[in-house]
Short mmCIF file of C-alpha atoms in Angstrom, two decimals:
data_model
loop_
_atom_site.label_atom_id
_atom_site.label_comp_id
_atom_site.label_asym_id
_atom_site.label_seq_id
_atom_site.Cartn_x
_atom_site.Cartn_y
_atom_site.Cartn_z
CA UNK A 2 -6.93 -22.01 -6.43
CA UNK A 3 -6.23 -22.65 -10.08
CA UNK A 4 -4.83 -20.33 -12.75
CA UNK A 5 -8.14 -19.89 -14.58
CA UNK A 6 -9.96 -18.76 -11.43
CA UNK A 7 -7.23 -16.25 -10.60
CA UNK A 8 -7.48 -14.87 -14.13
CA UNK A 9 -11.25 -14.41 -13.75
CA UNK A 10 -10.90 -12.75 -10.33
CA UNK A 11 -8.46 -10.13 -11.55
CA UNK A 12 -10.41 -9.54 -14.74
CA UNK A 13 -13.46 -8.68 -12.64
CA UNK A 14 -11.47 -6.44 -10.31
CA UNK A 15 -10.06 -4.65 -13.35
CA UNK A 16 -13.46 -4.24 -14.96
CA UNK A 17 -14.84 -2.75 -11.74
CA UNK A 18 -11.87 -0.39 -11.30
CA UNK A 19 -9.75 -0.01 -14.46
CA UNK A 20 -7.31 2.53 -13.02
CA UNK A 21 -6.80 1.81 -9.32
CA UNK A 22 -4.46 3.90 -7.22
CA UNK A 23 -3.66 4.80 -3.64
CA UNK A 24 -6.07 6.89 -1.59
CA UNK A 25 -3.14 8.85 -0.18
CA UNK A 26 -2.95 12.33 -1.71
CA UNK A 27 0.40 13.33 -3.22
CA UNK A 28 1.96 15.03 -6.23
CA UNK A 29 5.54 13.75 -6.27
CA UNK A 30 7.44 10.58 -5.31
CA UNK A 31 8.83 12.46 -2.29
CA UNK A 32 5.36 13.40 -1.07
CA UNK A 33 4.24 9.80 -1.55
CA UNK A 34 7.22 8.57 0.46
CA UNK A 35 6.38 10.90 3.34
CA UNK A 36 2.69 9.98 3.20
CA UNK A 37 3.44 6.25 3.28
CA UNK A 38 5.84 6.64 6.22
CA UNK A 39 3.09 8.52 8.05
CA UNK A 40 0.46 5.91 7.17
CA UNK A 41 1.96 3.17 9.36
CA UNK A 42 -0.74 2.30 11.93
CA UNK A 43 -2.80 5.27 10.70
CA UNK A 44 -5.64 5.72 8.24
CA UNK A 45 -5.17 7.29 4.82
CA UNK A 46 -7.83 9.85 5.80
CA UNK A 47 -5.83 10.99 8.84
CA UNK A 48 -2.64 11.18 6.80
CA UNK A 49 -4.30 13.23 4.06
CA UNK A 50 -5.62 15.64 6.67
CA UNK A 51 -2.12 16.15 8.07
CA UNK A 52 -0.34 16.43 4.74
CA UNK A 53 -2.86 19.01 3.49
CA UNK A 54 -1.11 21.54 5.72
CA UNK A 55 2.36 19.96 5.62
CA UNK A 56 3.01 19.57 1.91
CA UNK A 57 2.56 23.23 0.90
CA UNK A 58 5.45 23.99 3.27
CA UNK A 59 7.58 20.88 2.74
CA UNK A 60 7.50 19.70 -0.86
CA UNK A 61 11.16 18.66 -0.93
CA UNK A 62 13.67 17.09 1.46
CA UNK A 63 15.39 20.47 1.86
CA UNK A 64 12.16 22.26 2.75
CA UNK A 65 11.29 19.51 5.21
CA UNK A 66 14.67 19.79 6.90
CA UNK A 67 14.23 23.56 7.09
CA UNK A 68 10.92 23.00 8.84
CA UNK A 69 12.76 20.96 11.48
CA UNK A 70 11.60 18.09 13.62
CA UNK A 71 9.46 20.24 15.91
CA UNK A 72 7.93 22.08 12.98
CA UNK A 73 7.13 18.77 11.35
CA UNK A 74 5.51 17.49 14.53
CA UNK A 75 3.16 20.46 14.61
CA UNK A 76 1.58 19.19 11.38
CA UNK A 77 1.49 15.46 12.13
CA UNK A 78 0.76 15.25 15.86
CA UNK A 79 -2.77 13.95 15.14
CA UNK A 80 -1.20 10.81 13.65
CA UNK A 81 -0.15 7.87 15.80
CA UNK A 82 3.57 7.53 16.60
CA UNK A 83 4.16 11.07 15.34
CA UNK A 84 7.32 11.55 17.42
CA UNK A 85 9.19 8.62 15.91
CA UNK A 86 7.78 9.34 12.46
CA UNK A 87 9.00 12.93 12.58
CA UNK A 88 12.44 11.76 13.68
CA UNK A 89 12.61 9.19 10.86
CA UNK A 90 11.40 11.65 8.23
CA UNK A 91 14.06 14.20 9.17
CA UNK A 92 16.77 11.52 9.00
CA UNK A 93 15.39 10.26 5.68
CA UNK A 94 15.44 13.76 4.19
CA UNK A 95 19.07 14.21 5.21
CA UNK A 96 20.00 10.93 3.50
CA UNK A 97 18.05 11.80 0.35
CA UNK A 98 20.01 15.05 0.07
CA UNK A 99 23.40 13.58 0.96
CA UNK A 100 23.22 10.36 -1.04
CA UNK A 101 20.55 10.76 -3.73
CA UNK A 102 20.65 14.38 -4.81
CA UNK A 103 17.34 15.05 -3.07
CA UNK A 104 15.48 12.48 -5.19
CA UNK A 105 13.65 9.37 -4.05
CA UNK A 106 15.69 6.33 -5.17
CA UNK A 107 14.13 3.73 -7.43
CA UNK A 108 16.10 0.81 -6.00
CA UNK A 109 14.71 -1.40 -3.23
CA UNK A 110 17.98 -1.59 -1.30
CA UNK A 111 18.34 2.20 -1.24
CA UNK A 112 14.71 2.67 -0.20
CA UNK A 113 14.93 0.15 2.62
CA UNK A 114 18.05 1.91 3.91
CA UNK A 115 15.95 5.00 4.70
CA UNK A 116 14.74 5.37 8.32
CA UNK A 117 11.07 4.45 8.62
CA UNK A 118 11.07 2.53 5.35
CA UNK A 119 10.66 -1.24 5.39
CA UNK A 120 9.85 -3.72 2.64
CA UNK A 121 6.16 -2.82 2.54
CA UNK A 122 6.79 0.90 2.19
CA UNK A 123 9.48 0.28 -0.43
CA UNK A 124 7.04 -1.84 -2.42
CA UNK A 125 4.41 0.92 -2.32
CA UNK A 126 6.92 3.48 -3.64
CA UNK A 127 8.24 1.16 -6.34
CA UNK A 128 4.72 0.30 -7.49
CA UNK A 129 2.83 3.57 -7.11
CA UNK A 130 5.53 6.13 -7.84
CA UNK A 131 7.56 4.20 -10.39
CA UNK A 132 5.15 1.66 -11.88
CA UNK A 133 7.08 -1.44 -10.83
CA UNK A 134 5.10 -4.71 -10.58
CA UNK A 135 5.48 -5.05 -6.81
CA UNK A 136 2.91 -5.91 -4.15
CA UNK A 137 3.03 -4.38 -0.69
CA UNK A 138 1.30 -6.86 1.59
CA UNK A 139 -0.50 -4.94 4.32
CA UNK A 140 -3.17 -6.32 6.65
CA UNK A 141 -5.87 -5.96 3.98
CA UNK A 142 -3.95 -7.79 1.27
CA UNK A 143 -2.76 -10.45 3.70
CA UNK A 144 -6.36 -11.11 4.71
CA UNK A 145 -7.81 -11.10 1.18
CA UNK A 146 -5.09 -13.33 -0.24
CA UNK A 147 -5.46 -15.94 2.48
CA UNK A 148 -9.24 -15.76 2.81
CA UNK A 149 -9.95 -16.10 -0.92
CA UNK A 150 -7.02 -18.53 -1.29
CA UNK A 151 -5.53 -16.44 -4.07
CA UNK A 152 -2.21 -16.80 -2.27
CA UNK A 153 -1.85 -18.48 1.10
CA UNK A 154 0.97 -17.80 3.54
CA UNK A 155 1.66 -17.31 7.23
CA UNK A 156 3.76 -14.15 6.81
CA UNK A 157 3.43 -11.04 4.63
CA UNK A 158 6.60 -11.99 2.76
CA UNK A 159 5.28 -15.48 2.02
CA UNK A 160 2.01 -14.03 0.70
CA UNK A 161 3.92 -11.47 -1.38
CA UNK A 162 6.04 -14.19 -2.95
CA UNK A 163 2.98 -16.32 -3.71
CA UNK A 164 1.15 -13.37 -5.28
CA UNK A 165 4.14 -12.46 -7.44
CA UNK A 166 4.24 -16.06 -8.58
CA UNK A 167 0.52 -16.57 -9.23
CA UNK A 168 -1.01 -13.23 -10.26
CA UNK A 169 -1.33 -13.25 -14.07
CA UNK A 170 1.29 -10.89 -15.53
CA UNK A 171 -1.17 -8.50 -17.23
CA UNK A 172 -2.66 -7.75 -13.80
CA UNK A 173 0.51 -7.66 -11.71
CA UNK A 174 1.16 -3.91 -11.78
CA UNK A 175 -2.29 -3.02 -10.39
CA UNK A 176 -2.87 -6.10 -8.21
CA UNK A 177 -1.65 -4.29 -5.09
CA UNK A 178 -4.33 -1.61 -5.31
CA UNK A 179 -7.16 -3.95 -6.34
CA UNK A 180 -6.54 -6.29 -3.43
CA UNK A 181 -6.03 -3.51 -0.89
CA UNK A 182 -9.23 -1.70 -1.88
CA UNK A 183 -11.15 -4.97 -1.97
CA UNK A 184 -10.03 -5.71 1.57
CA UNK A 185 -10.79 -2.19 2.74
CA UNK A 186 -14.34 -2.02 1.39
CA UNK A 187 -15.63 -5.56 0.80
CA UNK A 188 -13.51 -8.33 2.30
CA UNK A 189 -13.37 -6.56 5.65
CA UNK A 190 -11.94 -8.18 8.75
CA UNK A 191 -14.89 -8.92 11.02
CA UNK A 192 -17.84 -9.49 8.71
CA UNK A 193 -16.91 -9.70 5.05
CA UNK A 194 -19.52 -8.16 2.75
CA UNK A 195 -19.85 -11.30 0.64
CA UNK A 196 -23.35 -10.50 -0.75
CA UNK A 197 -21.92 -7.29 -2.22
CA UNK A 198 -18.66 -8.84 -3.45
CA UNK A 199 -18.05 -9.04 -7.19
CA UNK A 200 -15.86 -12.12 -6.88
CA UNK A 201 -17.84 -14.05 -4.25
CA UNK A 202 -18.62 -16.94 -6.58
CA UNK A 203 -14.90 -17.37 -7.32
CA UNK A 204 -13.69 -16.97 -3.74
CA UNK A 205 -12.72 -20.15 -1.85
CA UNK A 206 -13.37 -18.78 1.64
CA UNK A 207 -15.23 -21.62 3.42
CA UNK A 208 -17.21 -19.28 5.68
CA UNK A 209 -18.60 -16.95 3.03
CA UNK A 210 -21.66 -14.98 4.11
CA UNK A 211 -24.68 -16.23 2.12
CA UNK A 212 -26.67 -13.92 -0.13
#
């Protein structure tokens, strides 16, 4: 895919959604961090349902530690892998207090040192909480990037590196959300909704669904 086509794709995505953001509900970087940890192998809807009761009681690392692992589990047990997630969140809160004054760090290395936080989660925090031009390649973005040929790669890291290289700079900060939402609602896994897609004529997917 050439530079001009990428420019046109992101211009259309921007025009359709000028201010994209995550569908996870949060008020602070800490709440976003907890929500993203919980979202692994879970839907945003299920996470939002759990955090609706959790966050009023645990808005800070200290409050979350006071709630305890079992108390935390009582709010998130409807989410997959809730036992390991609760354990990681408690450990993360302890580290935030001990090493970062209770604040969520803005550095990738420090974020990735937190239990339950990998590169993808770190990218979400850097982008959504702090406005950094990062792209967290989840299953939706991996699919959209490869299918459209915006950025091809066999691993999430390879796709991330290609996107960072090829997405026009004016669109880089919001590219993560545009691509994720496009994959969630239009370029879906089994039967992409090509007739309803605003970039179908620019997409290079060889098996596009006809109008």
